[in-house]
Short mmCIF file of C-alpha atoms in Angstrom, two decimals:
data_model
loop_
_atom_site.label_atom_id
_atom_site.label_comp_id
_atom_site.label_asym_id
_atom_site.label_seq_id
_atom_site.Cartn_x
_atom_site.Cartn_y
_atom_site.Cartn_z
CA UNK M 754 -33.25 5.63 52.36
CA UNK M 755 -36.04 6.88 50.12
CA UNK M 756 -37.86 10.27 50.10
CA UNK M 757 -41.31 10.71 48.62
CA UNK M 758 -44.62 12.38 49.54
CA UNK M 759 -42.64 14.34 52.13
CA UNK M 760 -41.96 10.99 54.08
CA UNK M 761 -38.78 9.30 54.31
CA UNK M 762 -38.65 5.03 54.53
CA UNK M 763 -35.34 2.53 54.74
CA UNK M 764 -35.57 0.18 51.65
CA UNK M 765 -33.35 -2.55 50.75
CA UNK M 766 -31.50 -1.85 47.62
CA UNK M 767 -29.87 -4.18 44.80
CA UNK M 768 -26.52 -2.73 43.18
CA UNK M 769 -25.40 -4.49 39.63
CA UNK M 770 -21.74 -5.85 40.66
CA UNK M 771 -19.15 -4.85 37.77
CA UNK M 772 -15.54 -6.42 37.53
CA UNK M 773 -13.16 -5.86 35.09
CA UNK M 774 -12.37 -8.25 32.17
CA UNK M 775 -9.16 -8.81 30.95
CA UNK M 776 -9.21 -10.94 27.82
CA UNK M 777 -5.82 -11.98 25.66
CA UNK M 778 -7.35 -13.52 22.15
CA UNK M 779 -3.54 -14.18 21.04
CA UNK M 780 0.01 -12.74 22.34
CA UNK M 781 -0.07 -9.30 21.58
CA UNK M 782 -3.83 -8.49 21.08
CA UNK M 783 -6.13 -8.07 24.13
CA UNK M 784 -8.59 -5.77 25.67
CA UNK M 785 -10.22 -4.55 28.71
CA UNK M 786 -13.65 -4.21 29.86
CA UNK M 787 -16.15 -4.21 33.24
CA UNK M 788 -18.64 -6.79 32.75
CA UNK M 789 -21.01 -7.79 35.12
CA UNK M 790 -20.40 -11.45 36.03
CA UNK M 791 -21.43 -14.39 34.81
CA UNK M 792 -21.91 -15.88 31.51
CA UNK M 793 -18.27 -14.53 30.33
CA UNK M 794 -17.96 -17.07 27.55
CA UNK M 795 -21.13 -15.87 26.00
CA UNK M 796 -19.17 -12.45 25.97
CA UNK M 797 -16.01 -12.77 24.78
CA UNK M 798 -17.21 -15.68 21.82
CA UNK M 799 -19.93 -12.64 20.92
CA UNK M 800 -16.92 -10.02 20.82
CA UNK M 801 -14.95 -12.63 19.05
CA UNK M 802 -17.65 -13.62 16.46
CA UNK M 803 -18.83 -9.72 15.79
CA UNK M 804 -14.82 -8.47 15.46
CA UNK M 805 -14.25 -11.41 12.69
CA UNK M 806 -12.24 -13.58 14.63
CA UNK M 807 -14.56 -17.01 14.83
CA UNK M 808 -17.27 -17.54 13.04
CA UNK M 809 -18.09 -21.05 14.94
CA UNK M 810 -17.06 -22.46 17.95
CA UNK M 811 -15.02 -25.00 16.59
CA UNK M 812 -12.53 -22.40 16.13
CA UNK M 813 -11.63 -21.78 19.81
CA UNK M 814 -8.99 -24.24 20.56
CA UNK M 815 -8.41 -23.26 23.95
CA UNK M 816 -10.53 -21.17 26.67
CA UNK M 817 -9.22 -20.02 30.11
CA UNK M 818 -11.13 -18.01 32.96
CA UNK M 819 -9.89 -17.23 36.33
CA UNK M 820 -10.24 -14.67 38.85
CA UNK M 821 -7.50 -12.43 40.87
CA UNK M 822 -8.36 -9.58 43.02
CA UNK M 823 -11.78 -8.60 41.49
CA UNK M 824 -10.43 -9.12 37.80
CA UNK M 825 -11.58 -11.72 35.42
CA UNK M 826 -9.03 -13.14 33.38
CA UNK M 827 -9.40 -14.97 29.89
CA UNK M 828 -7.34 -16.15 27.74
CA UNK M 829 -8.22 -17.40 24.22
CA UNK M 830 -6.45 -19.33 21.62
CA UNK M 831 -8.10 -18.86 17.96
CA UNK M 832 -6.95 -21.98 15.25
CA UNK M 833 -5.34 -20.66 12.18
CA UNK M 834 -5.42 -16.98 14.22
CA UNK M 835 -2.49 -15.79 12.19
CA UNK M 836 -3.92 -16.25 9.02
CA UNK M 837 -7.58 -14.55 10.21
CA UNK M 838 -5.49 -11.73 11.42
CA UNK M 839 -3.76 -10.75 8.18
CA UNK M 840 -6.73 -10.92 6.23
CA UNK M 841 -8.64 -8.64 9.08
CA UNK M 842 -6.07 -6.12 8.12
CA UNK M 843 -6.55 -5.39 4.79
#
């Protein structure tokens, strides 16, 4: 319902749909976010590329998404992630 001019009117309204985002780059390093759906890749590669952890795409070796009550799930293997990781620490 919508109030203006003193008046009120029913309207038909469009809500943004959120989900949470799980996302495991590597065992033992993850995080959490709500994301709107669709175009998840895009996402987590952008996260991925801006923290350091690819810097092209040929560095994913493996990409999983799947859904389970309302939560996006991704998994990501990095190549060489063990070696990127060290060096991201100093």
């Amino acid at each position: 319902m919508r109030y203006r001019n003193g008046s009120t009117e029913t309207v038909e309204d469009t809500l943004a749909e959120e989900r949470m985002l799980n996302v495991e780059i590597q065992e033992g390093l993850s995080f959490d976010t709500i994301i709107s759906p669709g175009d998840i890749w895009f996402f987590v590669y952008g996260h991925m590329y801006t923290e350091g952890f690819v810097r092209i795409v040929d560095e994913l070796e493996e990409y999983r998404e799947w859904e389970k009550e309302d939560v996006i799930y991704v998994t990501v293997r990095i190549k060489d992630f063990e070696v990127k990781r060290s060096l991201l620490k100093r």
